[in-house]
Coordinates of C-alpha atoms in Angstrom, one line a residue:
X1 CA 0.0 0.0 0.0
X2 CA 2.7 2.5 0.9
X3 CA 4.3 1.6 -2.5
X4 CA 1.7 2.5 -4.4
X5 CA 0.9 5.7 -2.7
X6 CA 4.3 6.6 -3.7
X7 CA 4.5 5.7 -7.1
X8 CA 0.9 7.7 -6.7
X9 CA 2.6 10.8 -5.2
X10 CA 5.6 10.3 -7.8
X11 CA 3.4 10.7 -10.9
X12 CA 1.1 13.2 -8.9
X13 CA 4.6 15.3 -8.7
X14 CA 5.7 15.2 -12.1
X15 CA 1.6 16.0 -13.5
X16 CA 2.1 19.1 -11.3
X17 CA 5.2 20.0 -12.5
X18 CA 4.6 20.0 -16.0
X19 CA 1.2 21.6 -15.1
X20 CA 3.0 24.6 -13.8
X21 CA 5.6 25.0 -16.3
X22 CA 3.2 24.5 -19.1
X23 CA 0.6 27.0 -17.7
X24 CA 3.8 29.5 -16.6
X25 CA 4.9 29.6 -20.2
X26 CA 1.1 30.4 -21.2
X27 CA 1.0 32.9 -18.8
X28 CA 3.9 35.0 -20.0
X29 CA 1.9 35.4 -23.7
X30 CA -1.4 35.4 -22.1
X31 CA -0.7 38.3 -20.3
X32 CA 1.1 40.1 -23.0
X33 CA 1.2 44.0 -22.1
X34 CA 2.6 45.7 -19.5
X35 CA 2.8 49.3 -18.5
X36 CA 4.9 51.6 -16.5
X37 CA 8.2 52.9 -17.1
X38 CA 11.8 52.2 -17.9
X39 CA 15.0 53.8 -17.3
X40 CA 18.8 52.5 -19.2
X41 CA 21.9 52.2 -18.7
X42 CA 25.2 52.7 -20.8
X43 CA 29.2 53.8 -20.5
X44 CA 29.8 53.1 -16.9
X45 CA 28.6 49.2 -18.0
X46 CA 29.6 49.2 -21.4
X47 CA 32.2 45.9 -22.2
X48 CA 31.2 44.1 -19.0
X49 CA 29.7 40.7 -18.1
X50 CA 25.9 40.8 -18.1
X51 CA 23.7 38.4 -16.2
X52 CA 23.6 35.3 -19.0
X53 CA 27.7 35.7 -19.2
X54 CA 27.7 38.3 -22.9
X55 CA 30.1 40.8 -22.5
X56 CA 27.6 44.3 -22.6
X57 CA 27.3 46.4 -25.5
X58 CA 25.4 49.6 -25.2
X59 CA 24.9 49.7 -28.8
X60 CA 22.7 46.7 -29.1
X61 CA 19.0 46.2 -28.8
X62 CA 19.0 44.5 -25.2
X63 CA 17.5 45.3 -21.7
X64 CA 17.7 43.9 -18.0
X65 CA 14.6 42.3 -16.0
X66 CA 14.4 41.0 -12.8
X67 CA 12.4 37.8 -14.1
X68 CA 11.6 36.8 -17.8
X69 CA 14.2 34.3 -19.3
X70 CA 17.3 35.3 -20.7
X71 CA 16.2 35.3 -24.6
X72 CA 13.0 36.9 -24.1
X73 CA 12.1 39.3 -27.1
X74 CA 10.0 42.4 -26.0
X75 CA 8.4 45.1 -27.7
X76 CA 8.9 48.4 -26.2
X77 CA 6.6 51.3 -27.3
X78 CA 6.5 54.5 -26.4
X79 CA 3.7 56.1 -25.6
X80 CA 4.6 59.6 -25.1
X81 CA 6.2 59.7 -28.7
X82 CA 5.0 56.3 -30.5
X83 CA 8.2 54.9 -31.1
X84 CA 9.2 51.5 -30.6
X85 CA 11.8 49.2 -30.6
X86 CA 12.0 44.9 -30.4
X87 CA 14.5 44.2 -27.5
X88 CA 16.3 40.7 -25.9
X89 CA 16.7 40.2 -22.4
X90 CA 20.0 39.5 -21.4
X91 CA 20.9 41.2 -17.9
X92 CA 19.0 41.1 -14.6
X93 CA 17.9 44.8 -13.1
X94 CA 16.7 47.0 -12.6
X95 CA 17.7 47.7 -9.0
X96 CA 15.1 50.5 -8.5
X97 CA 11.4 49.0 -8.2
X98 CA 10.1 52.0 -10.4
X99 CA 11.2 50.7 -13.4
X100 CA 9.8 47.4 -14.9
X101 CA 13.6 47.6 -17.2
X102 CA 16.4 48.8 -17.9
X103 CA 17.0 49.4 -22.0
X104 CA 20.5 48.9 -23.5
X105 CA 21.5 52.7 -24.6
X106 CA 20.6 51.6 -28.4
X107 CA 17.3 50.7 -27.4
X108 CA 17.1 54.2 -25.1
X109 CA 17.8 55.8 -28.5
X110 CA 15.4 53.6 -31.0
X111 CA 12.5 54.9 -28.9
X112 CA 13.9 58.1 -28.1
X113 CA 14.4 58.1 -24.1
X114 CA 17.9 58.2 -23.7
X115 CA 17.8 61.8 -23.2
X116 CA 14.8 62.0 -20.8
X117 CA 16.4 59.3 -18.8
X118 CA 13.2 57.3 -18.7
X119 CA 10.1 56.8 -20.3
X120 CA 6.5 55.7 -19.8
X121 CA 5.9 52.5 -22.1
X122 CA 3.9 49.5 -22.8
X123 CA 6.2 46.1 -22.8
X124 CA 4.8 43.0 -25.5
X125 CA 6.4 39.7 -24.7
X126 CA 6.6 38.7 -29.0
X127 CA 9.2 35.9 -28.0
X128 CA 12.4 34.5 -27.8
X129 CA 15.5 34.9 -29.7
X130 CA 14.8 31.9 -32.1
X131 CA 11.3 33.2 -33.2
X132 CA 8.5 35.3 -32.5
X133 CA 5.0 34.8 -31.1
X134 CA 3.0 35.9 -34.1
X135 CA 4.4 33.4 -36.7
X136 CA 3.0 35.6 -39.5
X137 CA 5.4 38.7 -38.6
X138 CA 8.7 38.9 -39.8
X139 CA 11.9 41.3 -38.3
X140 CA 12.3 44.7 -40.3
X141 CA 15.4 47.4 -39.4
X142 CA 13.7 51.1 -39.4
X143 CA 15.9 53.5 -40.0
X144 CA 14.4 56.5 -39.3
X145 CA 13.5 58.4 -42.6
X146 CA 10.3 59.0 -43.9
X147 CA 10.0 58.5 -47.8
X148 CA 6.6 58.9 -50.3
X149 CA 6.2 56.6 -52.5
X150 CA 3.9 56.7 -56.1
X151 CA 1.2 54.0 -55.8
X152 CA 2.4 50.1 -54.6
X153 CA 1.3 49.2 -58.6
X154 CA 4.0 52.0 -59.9
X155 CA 6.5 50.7 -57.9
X156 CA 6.3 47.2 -59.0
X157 CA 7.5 48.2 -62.9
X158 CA 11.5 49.3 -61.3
X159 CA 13.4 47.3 -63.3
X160 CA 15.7 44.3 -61.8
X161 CA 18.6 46.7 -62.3
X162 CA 18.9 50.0 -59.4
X163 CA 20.9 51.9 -61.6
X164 CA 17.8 51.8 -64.7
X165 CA 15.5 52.9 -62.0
X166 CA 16.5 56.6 -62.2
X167 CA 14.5 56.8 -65.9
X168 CA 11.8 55.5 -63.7
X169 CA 12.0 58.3 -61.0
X170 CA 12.3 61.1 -63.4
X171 CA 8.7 60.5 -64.7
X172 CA 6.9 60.7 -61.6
X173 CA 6.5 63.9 -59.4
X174 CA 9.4 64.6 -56.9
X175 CA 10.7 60.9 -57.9
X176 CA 14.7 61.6 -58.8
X177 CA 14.7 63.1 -54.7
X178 CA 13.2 59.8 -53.8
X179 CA 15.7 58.3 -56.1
X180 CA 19.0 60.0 -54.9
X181 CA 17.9 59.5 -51.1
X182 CA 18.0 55.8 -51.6
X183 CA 21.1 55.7 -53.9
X184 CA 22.6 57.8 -50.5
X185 CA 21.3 55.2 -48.1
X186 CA 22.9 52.2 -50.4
X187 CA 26.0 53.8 -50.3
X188 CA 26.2 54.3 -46.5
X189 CA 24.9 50.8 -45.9
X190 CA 27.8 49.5 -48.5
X191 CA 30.0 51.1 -46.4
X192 CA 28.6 49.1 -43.1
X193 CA 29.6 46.2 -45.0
X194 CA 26.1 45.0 -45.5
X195 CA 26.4 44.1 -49.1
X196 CA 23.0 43.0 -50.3
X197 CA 21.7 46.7 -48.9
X198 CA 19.3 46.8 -52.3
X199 CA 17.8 43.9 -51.9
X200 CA 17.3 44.3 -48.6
X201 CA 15.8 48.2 -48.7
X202 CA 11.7 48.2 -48.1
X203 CA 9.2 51.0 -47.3
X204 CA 6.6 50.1 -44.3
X205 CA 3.9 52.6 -43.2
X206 CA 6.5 55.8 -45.1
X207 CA 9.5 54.4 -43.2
X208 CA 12.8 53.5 -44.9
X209 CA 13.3 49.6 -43.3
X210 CA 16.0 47.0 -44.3
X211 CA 14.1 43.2 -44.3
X212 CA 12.6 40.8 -44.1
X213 CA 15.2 38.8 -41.6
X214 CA 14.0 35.7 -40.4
X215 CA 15.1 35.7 -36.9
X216 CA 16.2 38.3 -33.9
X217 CA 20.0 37.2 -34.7
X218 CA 20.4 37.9 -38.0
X219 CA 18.3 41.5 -37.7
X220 CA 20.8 42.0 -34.7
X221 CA 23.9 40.6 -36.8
X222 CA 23.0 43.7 -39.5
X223 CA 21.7 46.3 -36.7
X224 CA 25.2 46.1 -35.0
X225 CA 26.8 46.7 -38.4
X226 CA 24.7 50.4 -38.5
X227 CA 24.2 51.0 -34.9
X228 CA 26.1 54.0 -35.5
X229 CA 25.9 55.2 -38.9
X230 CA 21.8 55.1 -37.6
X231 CA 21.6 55.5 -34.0
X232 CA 18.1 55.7 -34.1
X233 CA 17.6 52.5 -35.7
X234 CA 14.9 50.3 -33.8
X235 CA 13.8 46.6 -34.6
X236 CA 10.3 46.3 -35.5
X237 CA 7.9 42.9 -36.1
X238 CA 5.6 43.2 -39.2
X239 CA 4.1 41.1 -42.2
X240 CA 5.8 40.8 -44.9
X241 CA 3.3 41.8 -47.0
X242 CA 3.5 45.4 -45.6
X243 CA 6.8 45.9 -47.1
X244 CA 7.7 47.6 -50.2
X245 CA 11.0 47.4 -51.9
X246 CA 12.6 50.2 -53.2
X247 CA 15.6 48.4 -54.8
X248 CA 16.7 45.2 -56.5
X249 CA 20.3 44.7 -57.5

């Protein structure tokens, strides 16, 4: 009898556990927003160990919590200015209980806090570093400049060659500016070593993006290559289908 109470209590154990775990993990997407403010941190950490043993970079699109797993990607928006910015957890912090996280300096920038110090915002758990929570959205690279395009139909006749595109822009209204402003980001990214840049420059919602990248890693292999050529680069989620190309090489 006292056998099989504990083989009883054994499986009883293990059902519980996996219970918890399973309903923990539900939890963290279930409840996916969360409001109230963050604050960041930069120089005086820059270059030292962080909580899951990576060497910190201020630069890159990372943030401390006190709790969610080290790989956790977050959205961070805004709300005083509507910026936002995906981020990965990879430190533990804050210290002070006012802030629900610390942003990386990068991430400070992308939304545009680092100068206020801290900001009010509203934190989405979208996943971990392997993939995202909403399968259908893809990782884009904003980089901060507005651009008007003709219609989405006129934009699918540039030719498979950038440099014919030009007698393109120079029949529609304003187009050669559109044109040249491109032409100037291909040449910076070229410089940043990023050597598909045309292929890889979009418009979403009249914002000059680079994408689609299919994970956090490779979007935050490219961002660290522009962190400073565009320090207000963010990461965003979107569909694909939202994104227009401006290029093809």
């Amino acid at each position: 009898m006292k056998k099989l109470t504990y083989c009883f209590n054994k499986i009883l154990f293990f059902v519980l556990t996996f219970l918890f775990a399973f309903l923990h993990a539900d939890f963290l997407f279930a409840q996916e927003e969360y409001n109230g403010s963050v604050s960041w941190y930069g120089p005086g950490f820059h270059a030292r160990t962080t909580a899951n043993g990576e060497a910190y970079d201020m630069y890159m699109l990372t943030a401390a919590h006190r709790e969610w797993k080290f790989g956790t990607l977050v959205e961070v928006y805004n709300k005083k200015n509507k910026r936002k910015c995906i981020i990965r957890v990879n430190d533990r912090g804050p210290v002070s209980k006012s802030f629900l996280m610390d942003l990386s300096y990068g991430a400070a920038m992308a939304i545009s806090s680092a100068e206020a110090g801290t900001a009010n915002v509203r934190l989405t758990v979208v996943g971990n570093e392997s993939g995202v929570y909403d399968k259908e959205k893809l990782f884009f690279l904003y980089l901060d400049d507005k651009i008007i395009l003709p219609q989405n139909a006129d934009v699918e006749n540039f030719t498979e060659d950038f440099a014919d595109n030009e007698a393109y822009f120079k029949n529609i209204a304003g187009g050669i500016e559109i044109f040249q402003r491109i032409n100037k980001h291909i040449k910076r990214l070229y410089q940043a070593h990023i050597e598909n840049a045309p292929s890889l420059l979009v418009s979403i919602d009249k914002r000059i993006c680079l994408g689609p990248y299919q994970t956090f890693k490779d979007a935050q292999a490219d961002y660290h290559k522009i962190a400073t050529l565009y320090p207000h680069a963010a990461l965003w989620l979107e569909k694909a289908n939202k994104a227009i190309p401006l290029a093809v090489e």
